[in-house]
PDB file of C-alpha atoms in Angstrom:
ATOM      1  CA  MET M   1     199.405 133.599 123.204  1.00 66.00           C
ATOM      2  CA  ARG M   2     196.363 133.171 125.467  1.00 78.00           C
ATOM      3  CA  ARG M   3     194.013 134.649 122.854  1.00 86.00           C
ATOM      4  CA  GLY M   4     195.382 132.273 120.221  1.00 83.00           C
ATOM      5  CA  LEU M   5     194.921 129.206 122.445  1.00 81.00           C
ATOM      6  CA  ILE M   6     191.346 130.151 123.318  1.00 88.00           C
ATOM      7  CA  ALA M   7     190.631 130.815 119.638  1.00 91.00           C
ATOM      8  CA  ILE M   8     191.881 127.413 118.460  1.00 86.00           C
ATOM      9  CA  LEU M   9     189.988 125.570 121.221  1.00 88.00           C
ATOM     10  CA  VAL M  10     186.785 127.337 120.154  1.00 94.00           C
ATOM     11  CA  THR M  11     187.609 126.433 116.541  1.00 93.00           C
ATOM     12  CA  VAL M  12     188.039 122.743 117.349  1.00 88.00           C
ATOM     13  CA  ILE M  13     184.711 122.573 119.205  1.00 93.00           C
ATOM     14  CA  LEU M  14     182.753 124.447 116.522  1.00 95.00           C
ATOM     15  CA  TRP M  15     184.308 122.538 113.612  1.00 94.00           C
ATOM     16  CA  SER M  16     183.623 119.203 115.334  1.00 91.00           C
ATOM     17  CA  LEU M  17     179.973 120.107 115.884  1.00 95.00           C
ATOM     18  CA  GLY M  18     179.748 121.432 112.322  1.00 94.00           C
ATOM     19  CA  MET M  19     180.929 118.123 110.826  1.00 93.00           C
ATOM     20  CA  VAL M  20     178.172 116.234 112.626  1.00 94.00           C
ATOM     21  CA  LEU M  21     175.514 118.791 111.659  1.00 96.00           C
ATOM     22  CA  ILE M  22     176.564 118.501 107.990  1.00 95.00           C
ATOM     23  CA  LYS M  23     175.913 114.762 108.199  1.00 93.00           C
ATOM     24  CA  LEU M  24     172.552 115.377 109.884  1.00 95.00           C
ATOM     25  CA  LEU M  25     171.532 117.902 107.213  1.00 95.00           C
ATOM     26  CA  SER M  26     172.569 115.542 104.402  1.00 93.00           C
ATOM     27  CA  ASN M  27     169.152 113.931 104.871  1.00 93.00           C
ATOM     28  CA  TYR M  28     167.498 117.142 103.662  1.00 95.00           C
ATOM     29  CA  PHE M  29     169.817 118.991 101.262  1.00 95.00           C
ATOM     30  CA  SER M  30     172.143 118.255  98.363  1.00 94.00           C
ATOM     31  CA  VAL M  31     175.858 118.952  98.846  1.00 93.00           C
ATOM     32  CA  ASN M  32     176.032 122.336  97.141  1.00 93.00           C
ATOM     33  CA  VAL M  33     172.709 123.647  98.428  1.00 95.00           C
ATOM     34  CA  GLN M  34     173.867 122.944 101.970  1.00 95.00           C
ATOM     35  CA  ASN M  35     177.255 124.519 101.209  1.00 95.00           C
ATOM     36  CA  PHE M  36     175.656 127.634  99.725  1.00 96.00           C
ATOM     37  CA  PHE M  37     173.335 128.304 102.656  1.00 96.00           C
ATOM     38  CA  ARG M  38     175.967 127.513 105.298  1.00 96.00           C
ATOM     39  CA  TYR M  39     178.495 129.827 103.661  1.00 96.00           C
ATOM     40  CA  SER M  40     175.887 132.528 103.020  1.00 95.00           C
ATOM     41  CA  SER M  41     174.696 132.570 106.636  1.00 96.00           C
ATOM     42  CA  ALA M  42     178.330 132.696 107.774  1.00 95.00           C
ATOM     43  CA  SER M  43     179.207 135.534 105.390  1.00 93.00           C
ATOM     44  CA  ILE M  44     176.177 137.631 106.343  1.00 93.00           C
ATOM     45  CA  THR M  45     177.052 137.226 110.030  1.00 93.00           C
ATOM     46  CA  LEU M  46     180.707 138.148 109.476  1.00 92.00           C
ATOM     47  CA  LEU M  47     179.723 141.167 107.384  1.00 89.00           C
ATOM     48  CA  ALA M  48     177.382 142.322 110.153  1.00 88.00           C
ATOM     49  CA  ILE M  49     180.121 141.957 112.762  1.00 87.00           C
ATOM     50  CA  SER M  50     182.863 143.594 110.724  1.00 81.00           C
ATOM     51  CA  ARG M  51     180.742 146.213 108.904  1.00 74.00           C
ATOM     52  CA  LEU M  52     183.135 145.673 106.048  1.00 63.00           C
ATOM     53  CA  ASN M  53     183.172 147.543 102.744  1.00 57.00           C
ATOM     54  CA  ILE M  54     184.145 144.659 100.446  1.00 56.00           C
ATOM     55  CA  ARG M  55     184.753 146.835  97.377  1.00 57.00           C
ATOM     56  CA  LYS M  56     187.058 149.164  99.281  1.00 55.00           C
ATOM     57  CA  ILE M  57     189.096 146.320 100.761  1.00 58.00           C
ATOM     58  CA  LEU M  58     189.392 144.409  97.486  1.00 58.00           C
ATOM     59  CA  ALA M  59     190.680 147.539  95.786  1.00 52.00           C
ATOM     60  CA  LYS M  60     193.555 147.778  98.259  1.00 58.00           C
ATOM     61  CA  GLU M  61     194.420 144.275  99.395  1.00 56.00           C
ATOM     62  CA  HIS M  62     196.084 141.426  97.574  1.00 71.00           C
ATOM     63  CA  ILE M  63     193.275 140.324  95.299  1.00 80.00           C
ATOM     64  CA  LEU M  64     195.171 137.338  93.853  1.00 82.00           C
ATOM     65  CA  GLU M  65     195.827 135.751  97.246  1.00 85.00           C
ATOM     66  CA  ILE M  66     192.299 136.475  98.461  1.00 88.00           C
ATOM     67  CA  SER M  67     190.787 134.969  95.303  1.00 90.00           C
ATOM     68  CA  THR M  68     193.092 131.954  95.534  1.00 92.00           C
ATOM     69  CA  ALA M  69     192.068 131.328  99.146  1.00 93.00           C
ATOM     70  CA  ALA M  70     188.368 131.625  98.229  1.00 94.00           C
ATOM     71  CA  LEU M  71     188.738 129.221  95.299  1.00 96.00           C
ATOM     72  CA  LEU M  72     190.668 126.698  97.402  1.00 96.00           C
ATOM     73  CA  ILE M  73     188.122 126.756 100.225  1.00 95.00           C
ATOM     74  CA  PHE M  74     185.328 126.374  97.642  1.00 96.00           C
ATOM     75  CA  LEU M  75     187.003 123.290  96.147  1.00 96.00           C
ATOM     76  CA  PHE M  76     187.776 121.925  99.602  1.00 95.00           C
ATOM     77  CA  GLN M  77     184.183 122.303 100.738  1.00 95.00           C
ATOM     78  CA  VAL M  78     182.707 120.636  97.648  1.00 94.00           C
ATOM     79  CA  LEU M  79     184.999 117.606  97.888  1.00 95.00           C
ATOM     80  CA  ALA M  80     184.971 117.363 101.686  1.00 93.00           C
ATOM     81  CA  VAL M  81     181.193 117.589 102.102  1.00 94.00           C
ATOM     82  CA  THR M  82     180.599 115.186  99.206  1.00 94.00           C
ATOM     83  CA  GLY M  83     182.964 112.778 100.948  1.00 92.00           C
ATOM     84  CA  LEU M  84     181.207 113.293 104.288  1.00 92.00           C
ATOM     85  CA  TYR M  85     177.860 112.494 102.668  1.00 92.00           C
ATOM     86  CA  MET M  86     179.382 109.124 101.663  1.00 89.00           C
ATOM     87  CA  THR M  87     181.156 108.245 104.923  1.00 85.00           C
ATOM     88  CA  THR M  88     180.856 108.855 108.688  1.00 84.00           C
ATOM     89  CA  PRO M  89     181.763 112.044 110.577  1.00 86.00           C
ATOM     90  CA  ILE M  90     184.431 110.198 112.595  1.00 80.00           C
ATOM     91  CA  THR M  91     186.166 108.779 109.509  1.00 81.00           C
ATOM     92  CA  PHE M  92     185.871 112.206 107.889  1.00 86.00           C
ATOM     93  CA  SER M  93     187.473 114.033 110.831  1.00 82.00           C
ATOM     94  CA  ILE M  94     190.372 111.561 111.057  1.00 81.00           C
ATOM     95  CA  LEU M  95     191.172 111.674 107.348  1.00 83.00           C
ATOM     96  CA  LEU M  96     191.201 115.473 107.403  1.00 84.00           C
ATOM     97  CA  LYS M  97     194.189 115.233 109.774  1.00 77.00           C
ATOM     98  CA  LEU M  98     196.224 114.062 106.774  1.00 79.00           C
ATOM     99  CA  ASN M  99     196.637 117.757 106.022  1.00 79.00           C
ATOM    100  CA  ILE M 100     199.536 117.539 108.489  1.00 74.00           C
ATOM    101  CA  VAL M 101     201.354 115.184 106.110  1.00 74.00           C
ATOM    102  CA  PHE M 102     200.497 117.253 103.043  1.00 81.00           C
ATOM    103  CA  THR M 103     201.399 120.556 104.699  1.00 73.00           C
ATOM    104  CA  SER M 104     204.817 119.283 105.740  1.00 69.00           C
ATOM    105  CA  ILE M 105     205.517 118.093 102.185  1.00 73.00           C
ATOM    106  CA  LEU M 106     204.401 121.423 100.724  1.00 75.00           C
ATOM    107  CA  ALA M 107     206.509 123.276 103.275  1.00 66.00           C
ATOM    108  CA  TYR M 108     209.494 121.170 102.216  1.00 67.00           C
ATOM    109  CA  ILE M 109     208.897 122.128  98.589  1.00 73.00           C
ATOM    110  CA  LEU M 110     208.235 125.820  99.229  1.00 69.00           C
ATOM    111  CA  PHE M 111     210.456 126.697 102.180  1.00 60.00           C
ATOM    112  CA  GLU M 112     214.188 126.020 102.209  1.00 59.00           C
ATOM    113  CA  GLU M 113     214.444 125.983 106.012  1.00 53.00           C
ATOM    114  CA  GLU M 114     212.096 122.978 106.279  1.00 53.00           C
ATOM    115  CA  LYS M 115     214.012 120.620 103.987  1.00 58.00           C
ATOM    116  CA  LYS M 116     215.538 118.845 107.013  1.00 61.00           C
ATOM    117  CA  LEU M 117     212.106 117.561 107.995  1.00 57.00           C
ATOM    118  CA  ILE M 118     211.298 115.206 105.158  1.00 60.00           C
ATOM    119  CA  SER M 119     214.676 113.430 105.298  1.00 63.00           C
ATOM    120  CA  SER M 120     214.305 112.398 108.964  1.00 71.00           C
ATOM    121  CA  ILE M 121     213.477 108.842 110.072  1.00 77.00           C
ATOM    122  CA  THR M 122     210.754 110.103 112.421  1.00 77.00           C
ATOM    123  CA  TYR M 123     209.055 111.929 109.573  1.00 71.00           C
ATOM    124  CA  LEU M 124     209.223 108.894 107.274  1.00 74.00           C
ATOM    125  CA  ILE M 125     207.796 106.563 109.935  1.00 81.00           C
ATOM    126  CA  GLY M 126     205.042 109.048 110.786  1.00 78.00           C
ATOM    127  CA  THR M 127     204.159 109.540 107.133  1.00 72.00           C
ATOM    128  CA  THR M 128     204.072 105.777 106.576  1.00 78.00           C
ATOM    129  CA  LEU M 129     201.765 105.196 109.557  1.00 80.00           C
ATOM    130  CA  ALA M 130     199.394 107.989 108.564  1.00 73.00           C
ATOM    131  CA  SER M 131     199.394 106.876 104.929  1.00 72.00           C
ATOM    132  CA  LEU M 132     198.658 103.237 105.803  1.00 77.00           C
ATOM    133  CA  GLY M 133     195.799 104.377 108.015  1.00 75.00           C
ATOM    134  CA  ALA M 134     194.447 106.521 105.179  1.00 66.00           C
ATOM    135  CA  VAL M 135     194.715 103.625 102.729  1.00 67.00           C
ATOM    136  CA  GLY M 136     192.790 101.469 105.200  1.00 72.00           C
ATOM    137  CA  PHE M 137     190.024 104.055 105.392  1.00 64.00           C
ATOM    138  CA  SER M 138     189.925 104.372 101.599  1.00 57.00           C
ATOM    139  CA  MET M 139     189.093 100.674 101.227  1.00 62.00           C
ATOM    140  CA  GLN M 140     185.747  99.209 102.193  1.00 57.00           C
ATOM    141  CA  GLU M 141     184.977  95.555 102.819  1.00 52.00           C
ATOM    142  CA  THR M 142     182.027  93.778 101.244  1.00 47.00           C
ATOM    143  CA  HIS M 143     180.957  90.176 101.726  1.00 46.00           C
ATOM    144  CA  SER M 144     183.053  88.937  98.815  1.00 45.00           C
ATOM    145  CA  SER M 145     185.691  91.579  98.082  1.00 46.00           C
ATOM    146  CA  ILE M 146     187.440  94.827  99.022  1.00 48.00           C
ATOM    147  CA  SER M 147     186.595  97.941  96.993  1.00 49.00           C
ATOM    148  CA  LEU M 148     187.551 101.605  96.892  1.00 57.00           C
ATOM    149  CA  ASP M 149     185.668 103.905  99.282  1.00 75.00           C
ATOM    150  CA  ILE M 150     185.045 106.937  97.078  1.00 83.00           C
ATOM    151  CA  GLY M 151     183.900 109.051 100.015  1.00 85.00           C
ATOM    152  CA  ALA M 152     187.179 108.490 101.868  1.00 84.00           C
ATOM    153  CA  VAL M 153     189.193 109.227  98.719  1.00 88.00           C
ATOM    154  CA  LEU M 154     187.371 112.552  98.251  1.00 92.00           C
ATOM    155  CA  VAL M 155     188.115 113.511 101.859  1.00 90.00           C
ATOM    156  CA  ILE M 156     191.814 112.690 101.363  1.00 89.00           C
ATOM    157  CA  ILE M 157     191.946 114.913  98.260  1.00 93.00           C
ATOM    158  CA  SER M 158     190.149 117.679 100.154  1.00 94.00           C
ATOM    159  CA  SER M 159     192.771 117.381 102.894  1.00 91.00           C
ATOM    160  CA  LEU M 160     195.467 118.166 100.329  1.00 91.00           C
ATOM    161  CA  ILE M 161     193.514 121.215  99.168  1.00 94.00           C
ATOM    162  CA  TRP M 162     193.142 122.340 102.790  1.00 90.00           C
ATOM    163  CA  SER M 163     196.932 122.209 103.138  1.00 87.00           C
ATOM    164  CA  LEU M 164     197.309 124.523 100.143  1.00 89.00           C
ATOM    165  CA  TYR M 165     194.656 126.804 101.630  1.00 91.00           C
ATOM    166  CA  THR M 166     196.468 126.930 104.989  1.00 85.00           C
ATOM    167  CA  ILE M 167     199.671 128.125 103.335  1.00 83.00           C
ATOM    168  CA  VAL M 168     197.763 130.927 101.574  1.00 86.00           C
ATOM    169  CA  VAL M 169     196.034 131.889 104.847  1.00 85.00           C
ATOM    170  CA  LYS M 170     199.421 132.159 106.587  1.00 79.00           C
ATOM    171  CA  ARG M 171     200.317 134.864 104.081  1.00 79.00           C
ATOM    172  CA  LEU M 172     196.944 136.615 104.322  1.00 81.00           C
ATOM    173  CA  VAL M 173     196.798 137.016 108.104  1.00 78.00           C
ATOM    174  CA  VAL M 174     200.149 138.794 108.038  1.00 76.00           C
ATOM    175  CA  LYS M 175     198.682 141.433 105.708  1.00 73.00           C
ATOM    176  CA  GLY M 176     195.346 142.083 107.411  1.00 75.00           C
ATOM    177  CA  ASP M 177     193.328 141.422 110.546  1.00 80.00           C
ATOM    178  CA  PRO M 178     191.706 137.954 110.867  1.00 85.00           C
ATOM    179  CA  LEU M 179     188.088 139.179 110.855  1.00 86.00           C
ATOM    180  CA  THR M 180     188.569 141.205 107.669  1.00 84.00           C
ATOM    181  CA  MET M 181     190.316 138.384 105.831  1.00 86.00           C
ATOM    182  CA  THR M 182     187.824 135.739 106.974  1.00 89.00           C
ATOM    183  CA  THR M 183     184.905 137.906 105.875  1.00 89.00           C
ATOM    184  CA  ILE M 184     186.331 138.596 102.425  1.00 89.00           C
ATOM    185  CA  VAL M 185     187.420 135.026 101.675  1.00 91.00           C
ATOM    186  CA  TYR M 186     184.179 133.381 102.790  1.00 92.00           C
ATOM    187  CA  SER M 187     181.945 135.999 101.168  1.00 91.00           C
ATOM    188  CA  ILE M 188     183.614 135.320  97.816  1.00 92.00           C
ATOM    189  CA  ALA M 189     183.402 131.559  98.385  1.00 94.00           C
ATOM    190  CA  SER M 190     179.673 131.777  99.153  1.00 94.00           C
ATOM    191  CA  MET M 191     179.110 133.504  95.802  1.00 94.00           C
ATOM    192  CA  LEU M 192     180.944 130.672  94.037  1.00 94.00           C
ATOM    193  CA  PHE M 193     178.361 128.244  95.404  1.00 94.00           C
ATOM    194  CA  LEU M 194     175.395 130.219  94.034  1.00 93.00           C
ATOM    195  CA  PRO M 195     175.460 128.934  90.397  1.00 93.00           C
ATOM    196  CA  VAL M 196     175.675 125.262  91.394  1.00 91.00           C
ATOM    197  CA  ALA M 197     173.062 125.715  94.122  1.00 93.00           C
ATOM    198  CA  PHE M 198     170.762 127.317  91.547  1.00 91.00           C
ATOM    199  CA  LEU M 199     171.212 124.320  89.231  1.00 91.00           C
ATOM    200  CA  GLU M 200     170.236 122.051  92.118  1.00 90.00           C
ATOM    201  CA  ASN M 201     166.983 123.999  92.673  1.00 91.00           C
ATOM    202  CA  PHE M 202     167.983 125.433  96.044  1.00 90.00           C
ATOM    203  CA  ILE M 203     164.728 127.383  96.482  1.00 91.00           C
ATOM    204  CA  HIS M 204     162.638 124.209  96.335  1.00 93.00           C
ATOM    205  CA  GLN M 205     164.976 122.400  98.731  1.00 94.00           C
ATOM    206  CA  ILE M 206     164.960 125.168 101.326  1.00 93.00           C
ATOM    207  CA  THR M 207     161.175 125.671 101.201  1.00 93.00           C
ATOM    208  CA  SER M 208     160.276 121.985 101.375  1.00 94.00           C
ATOM    209  CA  VAL M 209     161.815 121.229 104.784  1.00 95.00           C
ATOM    210  CA  PRO M 210     160.575 122.067 108.305  1.00 95.00           C
ATOM    211  CA  ILE M 211     161.571 125.479 109.637  1.00 96.00           C
ATOM    212  CA  GLU M 212     163.633 123.929 112.441  1.00 96.00           C
ATOM    213  CA  ILE M 213     165.866 122.269 109.822  1.00 96.00           C
ATOM    214  CA  VAL M 214     166.435 125.648 108.164  1.00 96.00           C
ATOM    215  CA  VAL M 215     167.369 127.096 111.566  1.00 96.00           C
ATOM    216  CA  ILE M 216     169.869 124.273 112.161  1.00 96.00           C
ATOM    217  CA  LEU M 217     171.300 124.893 108.681  1.00 96.00           C
ATOM    218  CA  ALA M 218     171.796 128.599 109.399  1.00 96.00           C
ATOM    219  CA  ILE M 219     173.269 127.986 112.856  1.00 96.00           C
ATOM    220  CA  SER M 220     175.620 125.358 111.412  1.00 96.00           C
ATOM    221  CA  GLY M 221     176.968 127.887 108.933  1.00 96.00           C
ATOM    222  CA  ILE M 222     177.287 130.717 111.445  1.00 96.00           C
ATOM    223  CA  ILE M 223     179.132 128.772 114.146  1.00 96.00           C
ATOM    224  CA  SER M 224     181.213 126.371 112.047  1.00 95.00           C
ATOM    225  CA  VAL M 225     182.009 128.266 108.844  1.00 94.00           C
ATOM    226  CA  GLY M 226     181.785 131.814 110.175  1.00 94.00           C
ATOM    227  CA  ILE M 227     182.925 131.945 113.792  1.00 95.00           C
ATOM    228  CA  GLY M 228     185.012 128.759 113.551  1.00 94.00           C
ATOM    229  CA  ASN M 229     187.129 130.017 110.662  1.00 92.00           C
ATOM    230  CA  TRP M 230     187.397 133.508 112.151  1.00 92.00           C
ATOM    231  CA  MET M 231     188.822 131.936 115.324  1.00 93.00           C
ATOM    232  CA  ASN M 232     191.162 129.794 113.202  1.00 90.00           C
ATOM    233  CA  PHE M 233     192.500 132.903 111.451  1.00 88.00           C
ATOM    234  CA  ILE M 234     193.108 134.511 114.867  1.00 90.00           C
ATOM    235  CA  ALA M 235     194.956 131.414 116.089  1.00 87.00           C
ATOM    236  CA  ILE M 236     197.178 131.261 112.997  1.00 82.00           C
ATOM    237  CA  LYS M 237     198.010 134.954 113.344  1.00 82.00           C
ATOM    238  CA  ASP M 238     198.744 134.768 117.099  1.00 81.00           C
ATOM    239  CA  ILE M 239     200.450 131.386 117.588  1.00 74.00           C
ATOM    240  CA  GLY M 240     201.323 130.176 114.088  1.00 71.00           C
ATOM    241  CA  VAL M 241     200.339 126.874 112.488  1.00 68.00           C
ATOM    242  CA  SER M 242     202.129 124.158 114.469  1.00 62.00           C
ATOM    243  CA  LEU M 243     200.360 124.426 117.853  1.00 60.00           C
ATOM    244  CA  PRO M 244     196.859 124.859 116.363  1.00 71.00           C
ATOM    245  CA  THR M 245     197.520 121.771 114.237  1.00 69.00           C
ATOM    246  CA  ILE M 246     198.350 119.742 117.347  1.00 65.00           C
ATOM    247  CA  LEU M 247     195.183 120.853 119.137  1.00 69.00           C
ATOM    248  CA  GLN M 248     193.091 120.079 116.053  1.00 75.00           C
ATOM    249  CA  LEU M 249     193.961 116.414 116.626  1.00 73.00           C
ATOM    250  CA  LEU M 250     191.251 116.607 119.313  1.00 76.00           C
ATOM    251  CA  THR M 251     188.686 116.953 116.525  1.00 81.00           C
ATOM    252  CA  PRO M 252     188.055 113.206 115.929  1.00 80.00           C
ATOM    253  CA  ILE M 253     187.436 112.701 119.660  1.00 78.00           C
ATOM    254  CA  LEU M 254     184.902 115.532 119.836  1.00 83.00           C
ATOM    255  CA  VAL M 255     183.294 114.395 116.581  1.00 85.00           C
ATOM    256  CA  GLY M 256     182.884 110.946 118.130  1.00 83.00           C
ATOM    257  CA  VAL M 257     181.131 112.482 121.151  1.00 84.00           C
ATOM    258  CA  PHE M 258     178.859 114.720 119.050  1.00 90.00           C
ATOM    259  CA  SER M 259     178.108 111.854 116.624  1.00 88.00           C
ATOM    260  CA  PHE M 260     177.008 109.637 119.500  1.00 88.00           C
ATOM    261  CA  ILE M 261     174.826 112.373 121.046  1.00 89.00           C
ATOM    262  CA  ILE M 262     173.247 113.723 117.835  1.00 92.00           C
ATOM    263  CA  LEU M 263     173.361 110.800 115.379  1.00 89.00           C
ATOM    264  CA  GLY M 264     173.580 107.816 117.714  1.00 88.00           C
ATOM    265  CA  GLU M 265     176.716 106.556 115.944  1.00 81.00           C
ATOM    266  CA  THR M 266     179.267 104.288 117.603  1.00 78.00           C
ATOM    267  CA  ILE M 267     182.951 103.747 116.778  1.00 73.00           C
ATOM    268  CA  SER M 268     183.985 100.382 115.296  1.00 75.00           C
ATOM    269  CA  MET M 269     187.239  98.642 116.235  1.00 80.00           C
ATOM    270  CA  ARG M 270     188.478  99.058 112.649  1.00 76.00           C
ATOM    271  CA  THR M 271     187.903 102.820 112.828  1.00 73.00           C
ATOM    272  CA  MET M 272     189.683 103.025 116.191  1.00 78.00           C
ATOM    273  CA  ILE M 273     192.774 101.169 114.911  1.00 82.00           C
ATOM    274  CA  LEU M 274     193.037 103.072 111.629  1.00 77.00           C
ATOM    275  CA  GLY M 275     192.334 106.363 113.372  1.00 76.00           C
ATOM    276  CA  PHE M 276     195.078 105.653 115.904  1.00 81.00           C
ATOM    277  CA  MET M 277     197.528 105.024 113.047  1.00 80.00           C
ATOM    278  CA  VAL M 278     196.656 108.308 111.321  1.00 76.00           C
ATOM    279  CA  ILE M 279     196.794 110.424 114.486  1.00 78.00           C
ATOM    280  CA  LEU M 280     199.988 108.785 115.806  1.00 81.00           C
ATOM    281  CA  GLY M 281     201.684 109.321 112.451  1.00 79.00           C
ATOM    282  CA  CYS M 282     200.626 112.969 112.412  1.00 71.00           C
ATOM    283  CA  LEU M 283     201.844 113.483 115.992  1.00 74.00           C
ATOM    284  CA  MET M 284     205.263 112.094 115.034  1.00 78.00           C
ATOM    285  CA  ILE M 285     205.472 114.532 112.118  1.00 69.00           C
ATOM    286  CA  ILE M 286     204.484 117.482 114.311  1.00 67.00           C
ATOM    287  CA  LYS M 287     207.008 116.519 117.004  1.00 68.00           C
ATOM    288  CA  LYS M 288     209.808 116.333 114.443  1.00 63.00           C
ATOM    289  CA  TYR M 289     208.665 119.582 112.825  1.00 58.00           C
ATOM    290  CA  ARG M 290     208.775 121.436 116.141  1.00 58.00           C
ATOM    291  CA  GLY M 291     212.202 119.969 116.922  1.00 58.00           C
ATOM    292  CA  ILE M 292     213.613 121.263 113.635  1.00 51.00           C
ATOM    293  CA  MET M 293     211.878 124.653 113.564  1.00 50.00           C
ATOM    294  CA  TYR M 294     212.325 125.515 117.238  1.00 50.00           C
TER     295      TYR M 294
END
């Protein structure tokens, strides 16, 4: 229990910092070049720690589930980072919490024991609040009209993909240790980024920026993608999904702090109100979920 709690707290801190660093690095790299180098630095670090023989593990483990997890995290990263490039880290971190809504719906569809959840008044109110907040984020005001915020929409879609990924991870951590599974999944995902990074001339991009930016890029991948996801796998294995999900609601707060320190960003009243709606709605869903499951 204690190990799982420490792991998820480390995850929340590293993911929050990683979101802000992605936004900082968006001034220097395209989406997929940044994704490729962040995932590559993470994978190399995890391989060094685990000393893993990928071929041997893939021959024995559940290749379909591992490949599915890698593909889902690849799709999530492309959509999420593209969305983050087009919006703010705070908005991004709040909208990602919609995975709570999506995960509960998927659990209702996939698991018979969770069908009581979606029919409850608390769940419906929570879903409505979170959804209205998400709709508010997905719209942007101009001087003469209201238009669709494509960046916010991409983050919402990525949140759905993250929910699918979480369900696959729940199955994976039962069948292997967290470090092994994290290393395999993220090593495969990093290879998926290589073709698109090549098309975006990744060598030119990485050689045309100051060395300190390259160092930040590598550190961002190691701590956020590598160590952060390893800790998340440990938390899911040790304490399940519900409690880590609650603690991950701290992410928008930490992102706000890191954004102010690193990027000099402030939080608007509109963001505070919509963010409160999303987080309150998600908290209501989690409370009802825990009441039904436990």
